[in-house]
mmCIF file of C-alpha atoms in Angstrom:
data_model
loop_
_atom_site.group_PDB
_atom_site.id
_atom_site.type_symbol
_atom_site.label_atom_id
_atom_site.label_comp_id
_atom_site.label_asym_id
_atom_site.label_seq_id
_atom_site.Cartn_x
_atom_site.Cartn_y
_atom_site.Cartn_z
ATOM 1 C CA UNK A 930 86.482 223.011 -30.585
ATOM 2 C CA UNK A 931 85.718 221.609 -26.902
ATOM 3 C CA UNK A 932 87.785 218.503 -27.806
ATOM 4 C CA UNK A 933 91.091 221.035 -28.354
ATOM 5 C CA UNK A 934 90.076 223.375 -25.275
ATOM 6 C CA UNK A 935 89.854 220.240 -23.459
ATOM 7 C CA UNK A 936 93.286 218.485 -24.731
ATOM 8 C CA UNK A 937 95.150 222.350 -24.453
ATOM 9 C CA UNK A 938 94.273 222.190 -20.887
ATOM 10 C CA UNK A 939 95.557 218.640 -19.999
ATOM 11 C CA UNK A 940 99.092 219.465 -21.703
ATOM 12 C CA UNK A 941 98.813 222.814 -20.210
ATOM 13 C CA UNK A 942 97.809 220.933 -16.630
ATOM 14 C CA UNK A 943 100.893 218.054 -17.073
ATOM 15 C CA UNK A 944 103.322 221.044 -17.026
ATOM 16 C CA UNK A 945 102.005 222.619 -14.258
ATOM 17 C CA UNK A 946 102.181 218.956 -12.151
ATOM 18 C CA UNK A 947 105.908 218.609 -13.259
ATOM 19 C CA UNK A 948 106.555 222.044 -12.209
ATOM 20 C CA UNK A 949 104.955 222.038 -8.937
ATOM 21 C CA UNK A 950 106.573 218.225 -8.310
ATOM 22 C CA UNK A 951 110.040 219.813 -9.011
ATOM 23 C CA UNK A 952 109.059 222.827 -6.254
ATOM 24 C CA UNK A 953 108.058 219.915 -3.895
ATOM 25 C CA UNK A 954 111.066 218.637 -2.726
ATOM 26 C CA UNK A 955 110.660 220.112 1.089
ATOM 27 C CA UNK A 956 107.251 218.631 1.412
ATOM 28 C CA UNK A 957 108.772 215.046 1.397
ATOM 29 C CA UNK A 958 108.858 212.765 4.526
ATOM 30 C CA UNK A 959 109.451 209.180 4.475
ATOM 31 C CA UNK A 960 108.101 206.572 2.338
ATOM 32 C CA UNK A 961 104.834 204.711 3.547
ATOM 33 C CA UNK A 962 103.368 201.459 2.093
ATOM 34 C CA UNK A 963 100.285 203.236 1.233
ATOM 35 C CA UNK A 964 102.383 205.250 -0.889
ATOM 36 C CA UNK A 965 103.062 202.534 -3.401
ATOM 37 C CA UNK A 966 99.218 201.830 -3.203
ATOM 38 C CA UNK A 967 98.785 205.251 -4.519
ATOM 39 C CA UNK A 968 101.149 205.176 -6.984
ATOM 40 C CA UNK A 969 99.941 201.994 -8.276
ATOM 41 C CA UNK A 970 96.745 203.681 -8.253
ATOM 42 C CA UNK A 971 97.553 206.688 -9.771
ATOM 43 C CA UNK A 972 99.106 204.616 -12.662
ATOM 44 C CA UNK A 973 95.788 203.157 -13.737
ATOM 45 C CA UNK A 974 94.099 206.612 -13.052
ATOM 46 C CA UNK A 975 96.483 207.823 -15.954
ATOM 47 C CA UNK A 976 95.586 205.572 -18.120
ATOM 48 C CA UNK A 977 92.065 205.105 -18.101
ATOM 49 C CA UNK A 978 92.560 209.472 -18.318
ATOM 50 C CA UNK A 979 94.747 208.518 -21.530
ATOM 51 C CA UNK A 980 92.680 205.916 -22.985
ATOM 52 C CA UNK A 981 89.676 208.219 -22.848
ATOM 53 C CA UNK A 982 91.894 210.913 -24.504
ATOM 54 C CA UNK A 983 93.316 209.051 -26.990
ATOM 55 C CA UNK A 984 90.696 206.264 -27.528
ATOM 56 C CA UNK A 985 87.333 208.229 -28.327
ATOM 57 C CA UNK A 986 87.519 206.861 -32.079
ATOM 58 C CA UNK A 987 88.376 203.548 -31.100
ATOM 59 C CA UNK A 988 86.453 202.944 -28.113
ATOM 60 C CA UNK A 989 83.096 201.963 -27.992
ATOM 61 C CA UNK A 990 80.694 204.746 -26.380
ATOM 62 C CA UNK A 991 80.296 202.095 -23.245
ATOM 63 C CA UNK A 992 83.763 201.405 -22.607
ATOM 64 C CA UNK A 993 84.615 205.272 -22.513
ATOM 65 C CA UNK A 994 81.817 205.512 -19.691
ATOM 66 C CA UNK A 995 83.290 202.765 -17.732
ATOM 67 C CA UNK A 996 87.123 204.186 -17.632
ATOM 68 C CA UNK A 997 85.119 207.455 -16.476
ATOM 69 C CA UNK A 998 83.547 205.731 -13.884
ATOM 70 C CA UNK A 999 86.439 203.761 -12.703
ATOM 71 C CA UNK A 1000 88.284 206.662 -12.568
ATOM 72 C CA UNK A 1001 85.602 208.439 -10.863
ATOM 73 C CA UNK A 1002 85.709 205.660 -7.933
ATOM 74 C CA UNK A 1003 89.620 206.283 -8.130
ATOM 75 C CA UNK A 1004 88.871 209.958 -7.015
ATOM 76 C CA UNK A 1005 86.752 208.745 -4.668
ATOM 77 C CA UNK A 1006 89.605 206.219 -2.679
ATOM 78 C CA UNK A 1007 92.035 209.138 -2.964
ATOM 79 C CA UNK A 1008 89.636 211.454 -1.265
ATOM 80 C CA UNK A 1009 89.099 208.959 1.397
ATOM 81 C CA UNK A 1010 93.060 208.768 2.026
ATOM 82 C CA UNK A 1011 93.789 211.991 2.215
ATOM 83 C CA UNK A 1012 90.804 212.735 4.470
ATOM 84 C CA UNK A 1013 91.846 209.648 6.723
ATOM 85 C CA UNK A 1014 95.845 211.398 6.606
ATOM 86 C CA UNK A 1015 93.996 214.764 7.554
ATOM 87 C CA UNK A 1016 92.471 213.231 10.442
ATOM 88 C CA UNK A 1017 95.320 211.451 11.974
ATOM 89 C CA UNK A 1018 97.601 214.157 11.823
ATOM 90 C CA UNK A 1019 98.460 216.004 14.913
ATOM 91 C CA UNK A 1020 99.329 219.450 13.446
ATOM 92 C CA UNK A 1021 96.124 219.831 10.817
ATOM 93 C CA UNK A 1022 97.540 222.774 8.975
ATOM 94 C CA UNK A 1023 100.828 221.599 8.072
ATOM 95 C CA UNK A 1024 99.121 218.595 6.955
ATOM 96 C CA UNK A 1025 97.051 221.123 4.123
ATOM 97 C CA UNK A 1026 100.343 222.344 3.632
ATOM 98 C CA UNK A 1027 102.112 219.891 2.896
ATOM 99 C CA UNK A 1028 99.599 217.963 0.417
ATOM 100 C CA UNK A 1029 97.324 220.437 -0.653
ATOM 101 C CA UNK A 1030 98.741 219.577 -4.670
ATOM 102 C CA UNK A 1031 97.060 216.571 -3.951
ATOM 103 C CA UNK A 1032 93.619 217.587 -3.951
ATOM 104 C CA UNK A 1033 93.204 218.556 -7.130
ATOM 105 C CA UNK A 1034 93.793 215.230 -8.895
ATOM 106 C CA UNK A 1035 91.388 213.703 -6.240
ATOM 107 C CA UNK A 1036 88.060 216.078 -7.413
ATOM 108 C CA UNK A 1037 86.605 213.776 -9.445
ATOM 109 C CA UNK A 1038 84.370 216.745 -11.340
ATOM 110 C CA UNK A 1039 86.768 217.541 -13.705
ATOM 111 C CA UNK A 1040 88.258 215.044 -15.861
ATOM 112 C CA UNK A 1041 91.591 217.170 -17.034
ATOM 113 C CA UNK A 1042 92.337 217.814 -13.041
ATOM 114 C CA UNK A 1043 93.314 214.122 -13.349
ATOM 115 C CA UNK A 1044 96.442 214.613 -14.629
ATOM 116 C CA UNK A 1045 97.054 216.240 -10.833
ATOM 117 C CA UNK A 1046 97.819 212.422 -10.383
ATOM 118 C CA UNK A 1047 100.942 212.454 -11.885
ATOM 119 C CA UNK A 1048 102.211 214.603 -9.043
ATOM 120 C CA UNK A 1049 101.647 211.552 -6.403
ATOM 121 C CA UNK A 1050 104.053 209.390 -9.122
ATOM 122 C CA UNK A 1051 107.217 211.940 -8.396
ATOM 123 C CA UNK A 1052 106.674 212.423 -4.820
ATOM 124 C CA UNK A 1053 106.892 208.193 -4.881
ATOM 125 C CA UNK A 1054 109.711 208.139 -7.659
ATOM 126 C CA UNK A 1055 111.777 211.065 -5.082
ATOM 127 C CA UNK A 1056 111.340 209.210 -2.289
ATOM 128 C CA UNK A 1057 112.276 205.838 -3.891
ATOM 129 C CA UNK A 1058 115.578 207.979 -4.914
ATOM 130 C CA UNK A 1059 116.720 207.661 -1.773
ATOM 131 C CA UNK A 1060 116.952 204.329 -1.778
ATOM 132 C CA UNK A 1061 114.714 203.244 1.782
ATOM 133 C CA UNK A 1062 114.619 199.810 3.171
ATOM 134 C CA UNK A 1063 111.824 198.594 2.033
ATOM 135 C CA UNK A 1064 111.807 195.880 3.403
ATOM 136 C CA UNK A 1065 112.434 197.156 6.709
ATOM 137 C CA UNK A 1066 109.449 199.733 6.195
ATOM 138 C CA UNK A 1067 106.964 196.697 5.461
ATOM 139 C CA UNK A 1068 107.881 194.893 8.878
ATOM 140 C CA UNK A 1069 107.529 198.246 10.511
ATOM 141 C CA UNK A 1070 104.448 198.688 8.932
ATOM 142 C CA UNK A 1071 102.757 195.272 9.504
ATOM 143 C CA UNK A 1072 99.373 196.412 9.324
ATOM 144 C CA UNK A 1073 99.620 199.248 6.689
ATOM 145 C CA UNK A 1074 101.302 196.641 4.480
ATOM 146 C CA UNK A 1075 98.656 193.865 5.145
ATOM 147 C CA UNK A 1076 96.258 196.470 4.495
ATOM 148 C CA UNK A 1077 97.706 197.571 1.187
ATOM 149 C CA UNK A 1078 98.959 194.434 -0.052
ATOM 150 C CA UNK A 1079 95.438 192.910 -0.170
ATOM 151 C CA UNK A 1080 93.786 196.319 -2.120
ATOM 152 C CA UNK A 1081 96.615 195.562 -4.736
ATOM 153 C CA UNK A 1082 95.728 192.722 -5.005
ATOM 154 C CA UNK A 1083 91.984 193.559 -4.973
ATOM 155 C CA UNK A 1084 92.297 195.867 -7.649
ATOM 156 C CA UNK A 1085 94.999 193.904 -9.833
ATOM 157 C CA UNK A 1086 92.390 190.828 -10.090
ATOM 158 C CA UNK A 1087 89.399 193.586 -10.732
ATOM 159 C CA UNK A 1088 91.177 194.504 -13.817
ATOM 160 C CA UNK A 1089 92.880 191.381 -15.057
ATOM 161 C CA UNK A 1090 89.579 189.604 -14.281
ATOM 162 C CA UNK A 1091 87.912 192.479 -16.404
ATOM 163 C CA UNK A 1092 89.617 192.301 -18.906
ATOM 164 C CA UNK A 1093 89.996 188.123 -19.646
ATOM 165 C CA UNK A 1094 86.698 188.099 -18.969
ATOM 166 C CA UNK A 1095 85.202 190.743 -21.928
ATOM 167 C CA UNK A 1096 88.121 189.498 -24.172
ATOM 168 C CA UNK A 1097 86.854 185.228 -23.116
ATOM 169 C CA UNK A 1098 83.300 185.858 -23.655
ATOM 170 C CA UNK A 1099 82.355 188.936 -26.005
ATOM 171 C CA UNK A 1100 80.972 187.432 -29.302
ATOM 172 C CA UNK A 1101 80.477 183.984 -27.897
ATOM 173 C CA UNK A 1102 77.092 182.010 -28.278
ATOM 174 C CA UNK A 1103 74.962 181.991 -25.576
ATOM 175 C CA UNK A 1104 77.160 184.597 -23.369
ATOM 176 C CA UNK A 1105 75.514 186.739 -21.642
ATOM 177 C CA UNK A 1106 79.017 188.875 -21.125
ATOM 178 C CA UNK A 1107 78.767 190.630 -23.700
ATOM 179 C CA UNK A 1108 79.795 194.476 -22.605
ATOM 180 C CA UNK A 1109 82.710 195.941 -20.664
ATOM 181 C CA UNK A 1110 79.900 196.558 -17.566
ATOM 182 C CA UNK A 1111 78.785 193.267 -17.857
ATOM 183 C CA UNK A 1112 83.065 192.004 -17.191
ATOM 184 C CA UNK A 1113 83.271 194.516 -14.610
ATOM 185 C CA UNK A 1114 80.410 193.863 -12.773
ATOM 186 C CA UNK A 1115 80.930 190.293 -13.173
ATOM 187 C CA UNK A 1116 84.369 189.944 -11.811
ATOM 188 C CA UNK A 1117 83.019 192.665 -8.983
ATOM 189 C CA UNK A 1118 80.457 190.143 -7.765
ATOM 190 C CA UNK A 1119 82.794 187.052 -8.054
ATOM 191 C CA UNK A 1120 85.914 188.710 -5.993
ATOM 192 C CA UNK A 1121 83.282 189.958 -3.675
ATOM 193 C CA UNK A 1122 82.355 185.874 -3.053
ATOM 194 C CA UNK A 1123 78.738 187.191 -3.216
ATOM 195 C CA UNK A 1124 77.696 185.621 -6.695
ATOM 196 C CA UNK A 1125 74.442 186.701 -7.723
ATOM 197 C CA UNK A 1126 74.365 184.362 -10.586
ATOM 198 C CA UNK A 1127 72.655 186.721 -13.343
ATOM 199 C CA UNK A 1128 75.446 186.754 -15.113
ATOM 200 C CA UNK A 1129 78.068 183.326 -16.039
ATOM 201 C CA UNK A 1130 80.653 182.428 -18.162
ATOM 202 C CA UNK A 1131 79.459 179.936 -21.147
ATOM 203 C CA UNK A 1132 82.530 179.213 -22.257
ATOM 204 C CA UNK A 1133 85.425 176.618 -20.990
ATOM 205 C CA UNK A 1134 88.174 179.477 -21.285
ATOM 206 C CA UNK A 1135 85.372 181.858 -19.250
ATOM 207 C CA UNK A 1136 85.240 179.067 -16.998
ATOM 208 C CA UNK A 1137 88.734 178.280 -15.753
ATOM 209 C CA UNK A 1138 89.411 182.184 -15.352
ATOM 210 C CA UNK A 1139 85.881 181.807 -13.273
ATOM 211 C CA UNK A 1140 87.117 179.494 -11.077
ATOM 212 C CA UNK A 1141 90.627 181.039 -10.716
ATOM 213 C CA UNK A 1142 88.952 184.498 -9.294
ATOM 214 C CA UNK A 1143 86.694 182.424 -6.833
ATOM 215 C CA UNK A 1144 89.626 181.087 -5.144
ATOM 216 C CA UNK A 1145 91.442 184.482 -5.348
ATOM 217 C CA UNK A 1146 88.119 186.245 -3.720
ATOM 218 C CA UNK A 1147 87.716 183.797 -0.833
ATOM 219 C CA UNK A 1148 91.384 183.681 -0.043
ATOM 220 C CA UNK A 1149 91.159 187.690 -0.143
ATOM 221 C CA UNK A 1150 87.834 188.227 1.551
ATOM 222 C CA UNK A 1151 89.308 185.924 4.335
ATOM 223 C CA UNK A 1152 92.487 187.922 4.675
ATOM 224 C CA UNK A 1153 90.507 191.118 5.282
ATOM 225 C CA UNK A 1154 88.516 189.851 7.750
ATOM 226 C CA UNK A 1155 91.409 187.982 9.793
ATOM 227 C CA UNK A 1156 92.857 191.666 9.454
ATOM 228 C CA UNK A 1157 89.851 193.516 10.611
ATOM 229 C CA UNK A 1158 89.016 191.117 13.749
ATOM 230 C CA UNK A 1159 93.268 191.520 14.438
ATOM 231 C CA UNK A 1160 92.532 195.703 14.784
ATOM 232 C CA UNK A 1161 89.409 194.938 17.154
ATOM 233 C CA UNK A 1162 91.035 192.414 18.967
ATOM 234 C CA UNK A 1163 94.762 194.524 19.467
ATOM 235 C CA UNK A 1164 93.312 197.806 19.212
ATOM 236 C CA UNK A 1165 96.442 199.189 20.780
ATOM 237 C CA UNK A 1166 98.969 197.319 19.018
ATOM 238 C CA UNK A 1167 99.001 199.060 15.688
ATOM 239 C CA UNK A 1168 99.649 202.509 17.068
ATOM 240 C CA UNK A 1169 102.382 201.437 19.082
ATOM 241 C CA UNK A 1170 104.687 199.524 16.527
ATOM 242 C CA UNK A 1171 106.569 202.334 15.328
ATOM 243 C CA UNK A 1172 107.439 203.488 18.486
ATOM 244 C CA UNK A 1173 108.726 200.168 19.316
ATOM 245 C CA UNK A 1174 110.787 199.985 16.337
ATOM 246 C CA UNK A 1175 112.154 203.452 17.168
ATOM 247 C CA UNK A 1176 112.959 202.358 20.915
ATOM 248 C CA UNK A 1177 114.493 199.242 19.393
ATOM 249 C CA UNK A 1178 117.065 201.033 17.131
ATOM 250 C CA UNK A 1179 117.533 203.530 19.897
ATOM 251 C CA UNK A 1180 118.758 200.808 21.974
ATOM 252 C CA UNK A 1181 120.923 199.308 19.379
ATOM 253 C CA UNK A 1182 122.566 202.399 18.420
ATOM 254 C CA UNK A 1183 123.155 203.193 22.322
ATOM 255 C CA UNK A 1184 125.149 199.442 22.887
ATOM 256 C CA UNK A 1185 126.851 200.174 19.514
ATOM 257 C CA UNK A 1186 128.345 203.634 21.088
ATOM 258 C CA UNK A 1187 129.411 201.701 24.405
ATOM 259 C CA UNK A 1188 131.032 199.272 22.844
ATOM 260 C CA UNK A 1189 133.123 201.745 20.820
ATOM 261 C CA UNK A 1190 134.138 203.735 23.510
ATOM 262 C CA UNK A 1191 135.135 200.461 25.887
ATOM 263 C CA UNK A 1192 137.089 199.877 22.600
ATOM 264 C CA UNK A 1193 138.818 203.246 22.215
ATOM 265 C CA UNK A 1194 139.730 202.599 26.205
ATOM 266 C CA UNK A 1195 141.121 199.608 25.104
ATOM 267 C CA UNK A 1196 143.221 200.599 22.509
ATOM 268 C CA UNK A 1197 144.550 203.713 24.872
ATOM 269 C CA UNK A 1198 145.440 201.304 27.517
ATOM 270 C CA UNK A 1199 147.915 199.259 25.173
ATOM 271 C CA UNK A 1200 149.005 202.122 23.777
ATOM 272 C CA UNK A 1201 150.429 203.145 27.094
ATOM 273 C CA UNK A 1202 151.421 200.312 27.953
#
């Protein structure tokens, strides 16, 4: 009976997100980079929601736990993001206003609440409607886009790792992989370059995919710290880049206008003449 209460109030829930994302439209802004993060984000969030949903006759007891404690650390990221937003913002209350809907799908005490994610998905797929420059909004955001390019990729290798790992190893002789917690916490350790060593692949498959996310965790490990010591050591320069673009397109739009107007003098001098 709790299993149908429970499922009632997701598909009752996913209604309620697509009606509150169509009532959203004044709330938008402007595409960030951390906005694709999100999505991304909240695309895995759905799924592990709709594997856990779907999967509990299929899935072992373990693997159910982990999505739920994936997801759970998924809450956890959004709640940091939105509290980091809420601080930065100048005017604190519109801030609330403006994103309270995404609260909800960030509480990670209730599980059906996570179908509040879906709501960060239409905000990105309204913006991307619009059809921004992306690719002037990453060189605008430099350090936003460093920032969120290397937690994709963080998270991307987390689960592909995962996964090729569990798939490589369960069932093998001698493996000591042998769960979903022991691939996740594996592939944690190795991206993390700190490599406890109580638990290794056994087998040559295991082994190539081994070395493949050691090379992938120093090369990321090193890019976050080059970025880190770049914010201590231009602690000004990230705040001010905007602005700069801004000023820059300002200017260009200002030598555009006086160039058509010594043009339109132009044209009514040899039109007198």
């Amino acid at each position: 009976m709790s299993s149908w209460l429970s499922a009632l109030s997701s598909l009752l829930l996913i209604g309620t997100v697509f009606k509150v994302g169509k009532c959203m439209r004044h709330h938008l802004t402007h595409l960030r980079t951390m906005d694709l993060l999100m999505a991304f984000l909240s695309v895995i969030s759905v799924g592990l929601v709709a594997a856990r949903w779907l999967g509990h006759g299929e899935l072992s007891p373990q693997t159910l736990q982990l999505f739920y404690d994936v997801d759970s650390l998924i809450c956890y990221f959004f709640l940091a993001h939105f509290a980091y937003g809420w601080g930065r913002a100048t005017n604190k209350m519109a801030f609330l206003k403006s994103n309270w809907f995404y609260l909800p799908g960030s509480l990670p005490m209730v599980e059906p609440l996570r179908w509040a994610r879906l709501i960060q998905l239409w905000r990105v797929y309204q913006l991307l409607r619009d059809r921004p420059d992306l690719l002037g909004m990453f060189r605008r955001e430099r350090n936003e886009t460093t920032l969120s390019g290397i937690l994709f990729l963080f998270f991307l290798l987390l689960g592909a790792g995962s996964g090729a790992m569990y798939w490589l190893e369960t069932g093998q002789p001698g493996s000591q992989i042998q769960t979903p917690y022991d691939a996740f916490w594996w592939t944690l350790v190795t991206l993390s370059t700190v490599g406890y060593g109580d638990l290794v692949p056994k087998t040559e498959e295991g082994r190539f995919v081994a070395s493949l996310l050691i090379l992938f965790g120093v090369g990321l490990f090193g890019a976050l710290s080059g970025f880190m010591a770049s914010l201590f050591v231009h602690p000004g320069k990230t705040n001010d880049d905007t602005a700069m673009w801004r000023r820059q397109q300002s200017e260009q739009q200002a030598q555009l206008l006086a160039e058509l107007k010594a043009l339109r003098a132009e044209v009514k001098a040899l039109q007198q003449k």
